[in-house]
Amino acid sequence: MDPTKTNERSKTPKEAIRQAATELFAASGYAATGVRAIAAQAGVDPALVIRHFGSKEALFLETMRLEGPFLQIVTGPLDGMGERIVRYVLESGSESMGPIFVHLLRASDSEVVRAHVRNAVEDLYVEPVSRRLEGDEASLRARLVAAQIAGLITTLWVVPDPELTAANPGRLARIYGAAIQNIIDGR
Amino acid sequence: MDPTKTNERSKTPKEAIRQAATELFAASGYAATGVRAIAAQAGVDPALVIRHFGSKEALFLETMRLEGPFLQIVTGPLDGMGERIVRYVLESGSESMGPIFVHLLRASDSEVVRAHVRNAVEDLYVEPVSRRLEGDEASLRARLVAAQIAGLITTLWVVPDPELTAANPGRLARIYGAAIQNIIDGR
DNA sequence: GTCTATACGTCGATAGAC
DNA sequence: GTCTATCGACGTATAGAC
């Protein structure tokens, strides 16, 4: 009569909370996910959630760790890198990295969340790209590439544009990739 | 005849609420601004805020109307339009349009807010740019231009990158403008 | 040391008296 | 129409049971 999941008896309560939070935040975002709902799904008391993670926001950030094989993209040849970046972003939409970015940006009303995003962008995108770029103002141009990626993610998934999400990925990669390549090559 | 109310110094209560909300939302964003704080600044009862505008969210959206002379930028010549767009965005940061976009994106955890942003982007950016673009896939390319603009706004002000905000505006306009121009020109 | 029960303060929103 | 009183839900804190 109750098809919801049973208690994960093989795990410690803290891990059960972390897993429940990961699922619920990923499914419904930050605001729509309550501490009591997380506790219910984990099969624990709501107070335990705060006791183990300090606050709802801290738990949110812990489940929203940005990591991905983006570095591999950047270690490839400079030629065609723009298009490869776009393809990677398009694929990451259904993967782990895309949705995480989406929920983080949507919850960026908090300064703590913004700092989290800032650090992740710096480590994941700006730093590796900056290393690879040649010519003047490599750091500046790397940040503008990151801005282009952020814009694509925003328009595709944060505030989705239906016509863009339905567009042919190959055309997107070709057109937007060329624009990114323009900054990679540096005029 | 209906002479003015007892409150000669202020406008009608509804307008006082609207003005107070506009100031507070612009200064502190959506989450950090409470209904009671708005009512206090407007000098009215908190219940009036909801009664006049339905909800905090509806009042927020009413104060966050996106409008600007962006259309003038797009009516100019196609040549150099990319750079002009970037300059306009950079200037709008201290103006009315920039902060509004920032607070809307930061509050985009709500589907109602997302719809608001989607409509504004469509009317303000995509539609005018799409009209001006030549060649195939004008609509798609216009949306990718909008994506680049969104990325610039995001990286400059939604989740500010200190090194970008401190960068020379002329260099930003030249580099990022060229990338936008790449899509405007269409390969 | 973990976990539970309970409660506190605040939030957006509502009902009903003047 | 405007205020008083209050609602239910939220995130969070704490005392104390196992």
Coordinates of C-alpha atoms (C1' of nucleotides) in Angstrom, one line a residue:
Chain A
M1 CA 0.0 0.0 0.0
D2 CA 3.0 2.3 0.3
P3 CA 5.2 1.9 -2.7
T4 CA 7.7 4.4 -1.5
K5 CA 11.2 3.2 -0.8
T6 CA 12.1 1.4 2.4
N7 CA 14.8 2.3 4.8
E8 CA 18.3 1.8 3.4
R9 CA 19.4 -0.4 6.3
S10 CA 22.8 -1.0 4.8
K11 CA 23.8 2.6 5.0
T12 CA 24.6 5.0 7.8
P13 CA 21.9 7.6 8.4
K14 CA 24.2 10.3 7.2
E15 CA 24.7 8.6 3.9
A16 CA 20.9 8.0 3.6
I17 CA 20.3 11.7 4.1
R18 CA 23.0 12.6 1.5
Q19 CA 21.5 10.2 -1.0
A20 CA 17.9 11.4 -0.4
A21 CA 19.0 15.0 -0.7
T22 CA 20.9 14.3 -3.9
E23 CA 17.8 12.8 -5.5
L24 CA 15.3 15.4 -4.2
F25 CA 17.4 18.4 -5.0
A26 CA 18.2 17.1 -8.5
A27 CA 14.5 16.4 -9.1
S28 CA 12.9 19.5 -7.6
G29 CA 15.6 22.1 -7.0
Y30 CA 16.5 23.9 -3.8
A31 CA 13.4 25.9 -2.9
A32 CA 10.9 23.2 -3.5
T33 CA 12.8 20.6 -1.5
G34 CA 12.2 20.8 2.2
V35 CA 14.3 19.5 5.1
R36 CA 11.3 17.4 6.3
A37 CA 10.9 15.8 2.8
I38 CA 14.6 14.8 2.7
A39 CA 14.3 13.3 6.2
A40 CA 11.2 11.4 5.2
Q41 CA 12.8 9.9 2.2
A42 CA 15.9 9.0 4.1
G43 CA 13.7 7.5 6.9
V44 CA 15.2 9.6 9.6
D45 CA 14.2 12.5 11.9
P46 CA 14.3 16.0 10.4
A47 CA 16.5 17.3 13.1
L48 CA 19.2 14.8 12.0
V49 CA 19.5 16.5 8.7
I50 CA 20.5 19.8 10.3
R51 CA 22.6 18.0 12.9
H52 CA 24.7 16.2 10.4
F53 CA 25.1 18.9 7.7
G54 CA 24.6 22.2 9.6
S55 CA 22.0 23.7 7.4
K56 CA 19.8 22.9 4.4
E57 CA 22.1 25.2 2.3
A58 CA 25.2 23.3 3.3
L59 CA 23.6 20.0 2.5
F60 CA 22.5 21.4 -0.9
L61 CA 26.0 22.5 -1.8
E62 CA 27.4 19.1 -0.7
T63 CA 25.1 17.4 -3.1
M64 CA 25.9 19.9 -5.9
R65 CA 29.5 19.2 -6.4
L66 CA 30.5 20.1 -9.9
E67 CA 33.0 17.8 -11.5
G68 CA 33.3 16.3 -14.9
P69 CA 35.7 15.2 -17.6
F70 CA 35.7 18.7 -19.0
L71 CA 39.5 18.8 -18.6
Q72 CA 39.8 16.1 -21.3
I73 CA 38.1 18.4 -23.8
V74 CA 40.6 21.1 -23.1
T75 CA 43.7 18.9 -23.3
G76 CA 42.9 18.1 -27.0
P77 CA 44.1 20.2 -29.9
L78 CA 43.1 23.8 -30.0
D79 CA 41.7 23.3 -33.5
G80 CA 38.0 22.5 -33.3
M81 CA 38.0 22.9 -29.5
G82 CA 35.0 25.3 -29.7
E83 CA 32.8 22.7 -31.3
R84 CA 34.0 20.0 -29.0
I85 CA 33.1 22.2 -26.0
V86 CA 29.6 22.7 -27.3
R87 CA 29.1 19.0 -27.9
Y88 CA 30.3 18.2 -24.4
V89 CA 27.9 20.8 -22.9
L90 CA 25.0 19.4 -24.9
E91 CA 25.7 15.9 -23.7
S92 CA 26.2 16.9 -20.1
G93 CA 22.6 18.1 -20.1
S94 CA 21.2 14.7 -19.4
E95 CA 24.2 13.8 -17.4
S96 CA 25.2 14.9 -13.9
M97 CA 27.0 18.1 -14.5
G98 CA 24.3 19.9 -16.5
P99 CA 21.5 19.6 -14.0
I100 CA 23.8 20.5 -11.1
F101 CA 24.8 23.7 -12.8
V102 CA 21.1 24.5 -13.5
H103 CA 20.0 24.1 -9.9
L104 CA 23.0 26.1 -8.6
L105 CA 22.3 29.0 -10.9
R106 CA 18.6 28.9 -10.0
A107 CA 19.5 29.1 -6.3
S108 CA 22.1 31.9 -6.8
D109 CA 20.1 34.3 -4.7
S110 CA 22.4 33.2 -1.9
E111 CA 25.9 34.6 -1.7
V112 CA 27.2 31.2 -0.4
V113 CA 25.8 29.5 -3.5
R114 CA 27.4 32.1 -5.7
A115 CA 30.8 31.6 -4.1
H116 CA 30.4 27.9 -4.7
V117 CA 29.6 28.4 -8.4
R118 CA 32.4 30.9 -8.8
N119 CA 35.0 28.5 -7.4
A120 CA 33.7 25.6 -9.5
V121 CA 33.8 27.7 -12.7
E122 CA 37.3 28.8 -11.9
D123 CA 38.6 25.3 -11.3
L124 CA 36.6 23.5 -14.0
Y125 CA 36.6 25.9 -16.9
V126 CA 38.7 29.1 -16.5
E127 CA 41.9 27.5 -15.2
P128 CA 42.2 24.7 -17.7
V129 CA 41.2 26.7 -20.6
S130 CA 43.5 29.6 -19.6
R131 CA 46.4 27.2 -19.5
R132 CA 45.8 26.1 -23.1
L133 CA 45.2 29.5 -24.7
E134 CA 48.0 31.2 -26.5
G135 CA 48.5 34.8 -27.1
D136 CA 47.7 37.9 -25.0
E137 CA 45.0 38.1 -22.4
A138 CA 44.7 34.3 -22.1
S139 CA 43.0 34.6 -18.7
L140 CA 40.5 37.2 -19.9
R141 CA 39.7 35.2 -23.0
A142 CA 39.3 32.0 -21.0
R143 CA 36.7 33.8 -18.8
L144 CA 34.9 34.9 -21.9
V145 CA 34.8 31.3 -23.1
A146 CA 33.3 30.4 -19.7
A147 CA 30.8 33.1 -20.2
Q148 CA 29.8 31.7 -23.5
I149 CA 29.4 28.2 -22.0
A150 CA 27.3 29.7 -19.1
G151 CA 25.1 31.5 -21.6
L152 CA 24.5 28.2 -23.5
I153 CA 23.6 26.4 -20.3
T154 CA 21.4 29.2 -19.1
T155 CA 19.4 29.4 -22.4
L156 CA 19.2 25.6 -22.8
W157 CA 18.3 24.5 -19.2
V158 CA 18.2 27.3 -16.6
V159 CA 15.5 29.2 -18.4
P160 CA 14.9 26.9 -21.3
D161 CA 14.2 28.3 -24.7
P162 CA 12.0 25.5 -26.4
E163 CA 13.3 26.3 -29.8
L164 CA 16.9 25.9 -28.7
T165 CA 16.4 22.7 -26.8
A166 CA 14.7 21.2 -29.8
A167 CA 17.3 22.4 -32.3
N168 CA 19.6 20.0 -34.1
P169 CA 22.7 19.5 -31.9
G170 CA 25.0 19.4 -34.9
R171 CA 23.9 22.9 -36.0
L172 CA 24.2 24.2 -32.5
A173 CA 27.7 22.8 -32.2
R174 CA 28.8 24.2 -35.6
I175 CA 27.4 27.7 -35.1
Y176 CA 28.1 28.3 -31.4
G177 CA 31.3 26.3 -31.6
A178 CA 32.6 28.7 -34.2
A179 CA 31.8 31.7 -31.9
I180 CA 33.7 30.0 -29.1
Q181 CA 36.6 29.2 -31.4
N182 CA 36.7 32.8 -32.4
I183 CA 37.7 33.7 -28.8
I184 CA 40.0 30.6 -28.4
D185 CA 42.0 31.6 -31.5
G186 CA 42.1 35.2 -30.3
R187 CA 41.2 37.3 -33.4
Chain B
M1 CA -15.4 64.8 -6.2
D2 CA -13.0 62.7 -4.3
P3 CA -10.3 64.7 -2.5
T4 CA -7.0 63.0 -1.6
K5 CA -6.9 60.7 1.3
T6 CA -5.6 61.5 4.7
N7 CA -2.1 60.7 3.6
E8 CA -1.1 63.7 1.7
R9 CA 2.6 63.0 1.7
S10 CA 2.4 59.6 0.0
K11 CA 0.6 58.3 -3.0
T12 CA -2.1 55.8 -2.9
P13 CA -1.1 52.8 -0.7
K14 CA -0.8 50.5 -3.7
E15 CA 1.7 52.8 -5.4
A16 CA 3.6 53.2 -2.1
I17 CA 3.9 49.4 -1.9
R18 CA 5.0 49.2 -5.5
Q19 CA 7.7 51.8 -5.0
A20 CA 8.9 50.3 -1.7
A21 CA 9.0 46.8 -3.3
T22 CA 10.9 48.1 -6.3
E23 CA 13.6 49.7 -4.1
L24 CA 13.9 46.7 -1.7
F25 CA 13.9 44.0 -4.4
A26 CA 16.5 45.9 -6.4
A27 CA 18.7 46.4 -3.3
S28 CA 18.5 43.0 -1.7
G29 CA 16.9 40.5 -4.2
Y30 CA 13.9 38.3 -3.9
A31 CA 14.7 36.0 -1.0
A32 CA 16.1 38.6 1.3
T33 CA 13.2 40.9 0.9
G34 CA 10.2 40.1 3.1
V35 CA 6.6 41.2 2.8
R36 CA 6.8 42.8 6.2
A37 CA 9.8 44.8 5.3
I38 CA 8.1 46.1 2.1
A39 CA 5.0 47.0 4.1
A40 CA 7.1 48.8 6.7
Q41 CA 8.9 50.9 4.1
A42 CA 5.6 51.7 2.4
G43 CA 4.0 52.6 5.8
V44 CA 1.1 50.2 5.3
D45 CA -0.1 46.9 6.9
P46 CA 1.6 43.7 5.7
A47 CA -1.7 42.2 4.7
L48 CA -2.2 45.0 2.2
V49 CA 0.7 43.9 0.2
I50 CA -0.8 40.5 -0.5
R51 CA -4.3 41.9 -0.9
H52 CA -3.2 44.3 -3.6
F53 CA -0.8 42.1 -5.5
G54 CA -1.9 38.6 -4.8
S55 CA 1.5 37.3 -3.7
K56 CA 5.0 38.3 -3.0
E57 CA 6.1 36.7 -6.2
A58 CA 3.5 38.5 -8.3
L59 CA 4.7 41.8 -6.8
F60 CA 8.3 40.9 -7.5
L61 CA 7.5 40.3 -11.2
E62 CA 5.6 43.5 -11.4
T63 CA 8.6 45.4 -10.2
M64 CA 10.9 43.5 -12.5
R65 CA 9.7 44.5 -15.8
L66 CA 12.4 44.2 -18.4
E67 CA 12.4 47.0 -20.9
G68 CA 15.1 49.0 -22.5
P69 CA 16.3 50.7 -25.7
F70 CA 17.9 47.5 -26.9
L71 CA 15.8 47.7 -30.0
Q72 CA 17.8 50.8 -31.1
I73 CA 21.0 48.8 -31.1
V74 CA 19.5 46.2 -33.4
T75 CA 18.1 48.7 -35.8
G76 CA 21.6 49.9 -36.7
P77 CA 23.8 48.5 -39.4
L78 CA 24.7 44.8 -39.1
D79 CA 28.4 45.8 -39.4
G80 CA 29.8 46.2 -35.9
M81 CA 26.5 45.2 -34.2
G82 CA 28.3 42.6 -32.0
E83 CA 30.5 45.1 -30.4
R84 CA 27.6 47.6 -30.0
I85 CA 25.6 44.9 -28.2
V86 CA 28.4 44.2 -25.7
R87 CA 28.8 47.9 -25.0
Y88 CA 25.1 48.3 -24.4
V89 CA 25.1 45.4 -22.0
L90 CA 28.1 46.7 -20.2
E91 CA 26.5 50.1 -19.7
S92 CA 23.2 48.6 -18.7
G93 CA 24.9 47.0 -15.7
S94 CA 24.6 50.2 -13.6
E95 CA 21.3 51.0 -15.3
S96 CA 17.9 49.6 -14.7
M97 CA 17.9 46.7 -17.1
G98 CA 21.0 44.9 -15.8
P99 CA 20.1 44.6 -12.1
I100 CA 16.6 43.5 -13.1
F101 CA 18.0 40.6 -15.2
V102 CA 20.3 39.7 -12.4
H103 CA 17.6 39.4 -9.7
L104 CA 15.3 37.5 -12.1
L105 CA 17.9 34.9 -12.9
R106 CA 18.8 34.5 -9.2
A107 CA 15.2 33.9 -8.4
S108 CA 14.7 31.5 -11.3
D109 CA 14.0 28.6 -9.0
S110 CA 10.3 29.4 -9.6
E111 CA 8.6 28.4 -12.9
V112 CA 6.6 31.6 -12.9
V113 CA 9.8 33.6 -12.8
R114 CA 11.3 31.5 -15.6
A115 CA 8.3 32.1 -17.8
H116 CA 8.6 35.8 -17.1
V117 CA 12.3 35.8 -18.2
R118 CA 11.5 33.6 -21.2
N119 CA 8.9 36.1 -22.5
A120 CA 11.1 39.1 -21.9
V121 CA 14.1 37.6 -23.7
E122 CA 11.9 36.6 -26.6
D123 CA 10.4 40.1 -27.0
L124 CA 13.5 42.1 -26.1
Y125 CA 16.3 40.2 -27.8
V126 CA 15.3 37.2 -29.9
E127 CA 12.5 38.8 -31.9
P128 CA 14.3 42.0 -32.9
V129 CA 17.6 40.3 -33.7
S130 CA 15.8 37.6 -35.6
R131 CA 14.2 40.2 -37.8
R132 CA 17.5 41.8 -38.7
L133 CA 19.5 38.6 -39.4
E134 CA 20.0 37.5 -42.9
G135 CA 20.6 34.0 -44.2
D136 CA 19.5 30.6 -43.0
E137 CA 18.4 29.8 -39.5
A138 CA 17.9 33.4 -38.5
S139 CA 15.8 32.5 -35.5
L140 CA 18.3 29.9 -34.3
R141 CA 21.2 32.3 -34.6
A142 CA 19.3 35.1 -32.9
R143 CA 18.7 32.7 -29.9
L144 CA 22.4 31.9 -29.8
V145 CA 23.2 35.6 -29.8
A146 CA 20.8 35.9 -26.9
A147 CA 22.6 33.0 -25.2
Q148 CA 25.9 34.9 -25.5
I149 CA 24.3 38.0 -24.0
A150 CA 22.9 35.9 -21.2
G151 CA 26.3 34.4 -20.6
L152 CA 28.0 37.8 -20.4
I153 CA 25.3 39.1 -17.9
T154 CA 25.6 35.9 -15.8
T155 CA 29.4 36.0 -15.6
L156 CA 29.5 39.8 -15.0
W157 CA 26.7 40.2 -12.5
V158 CA 24.6 37.1 -11.6
V159 CA 27.7 35.2 -10.4
P160 CA 30.3 37.9 -10.8
D161 CA 33.8 37.0 -11.9
P162 CA 36.0 39.7 -10.3
E163 CA 38.6 39.6 -13.0
L164 CA 35.9 40.1 -15.7
T165 CA 34.1 43.0 -13.9
A166 CA 37.4 44.7 -13.5
A167 CA 38.5 44.2 -17.1
N168 CA 38.8 47.0 -19.6
P169 CA 35.4 47.5 -21.3
G170 CA 36.9 48.2 -24.6
R171 CA 38.8 44.9 -24.7
L172 CA 35.7 43.1 -23.6
A173 CA 33.7 44.7 -26.3
R174 CA 36.3 43.9 -29.0
I175 CA 36.8 40.3 -28.1
Y176 CA 33.3 39.2 -27.1
G177 CA 31.8 41.5 -29.7
A178 CA 33.7 39.7 -32.4
A179 CA 32.3 36.3 -31.2
I180 CA 28.8 37.7 -31.3
Q181 CA 29.4 39.1 -34.7
N182 CA 30.5 35.7 -35.9
I183 CA 27.0 34.4 -35.3
I184 CA 25.4 37.6 -36.6
D185 CA 27.2 37.2 -39.9
G186 CA 26.4 33.5 -40.1
R187 CA 29.7 31.7 -40.9
Chain C
dG1 C1' 27.7 9.4 20.7
dT2 C1' 23.4 8.9 17.9
dC3 C1' 19.2 9.7 17.3
dT4 C1' 14.2 11.4 18.7
dA5 C1' 10.7 14.5 20.4
dT6 C1' 9.4 18.9 20.8
dA7 C1' 9.3 23.6 20.3
dC8 C1' 10.9 28.3 18.8
dG9 C1' 10.9 32.2 15.6
dT10 C1' 9.7 33.7 11.1
dC11 C1' 7.8 33.4 6.7
dG12 C1' 3.9 34.1 3.2
dA13 C1' -0.9 34.1 3.2
dT14 C1' -5.9 34.2 4.9
dA15 C1' -10.4 35.2 7.5
dG16 C1' -13.1 38.2 9.6
dA17 C1' -14.0 42.4 12.5
dC18 C1' -14.3 47.5 12.1
Chain D
dG1 C1' -10.9 49.1 2.4
dT2 C1' -7.9 48.5 6.1
dC3 C1' -6.2 46.3 10.3
dT4 C1' -6.0 42.3 13.9
dA5 C1' -5.3 37.9 14.6
dT6 C1' -3.9 33.8 13.2
dC7 C1' -2.9 30.0 10.2
dG8 C1' 0.3 26.3 8.4
dA9 C1' 4.8 25.5 6.8
dC10 C1' 9.4 26.4 6.9
dG11 C1' 14.5 26.1 8.7
dT12 C1' 16.6 25.5 12.9
dA13 C1' 17.9 24.7 18.0
dT14 C1' 18.0 21.9 22.2
dA15 C1' 17.0 18.7 25.9
dG16 C1' 17.2 14.2 26.8
dA17 C1' 16.3 9.1 25.7
dC18 C1' 18.7 5.0 23.9

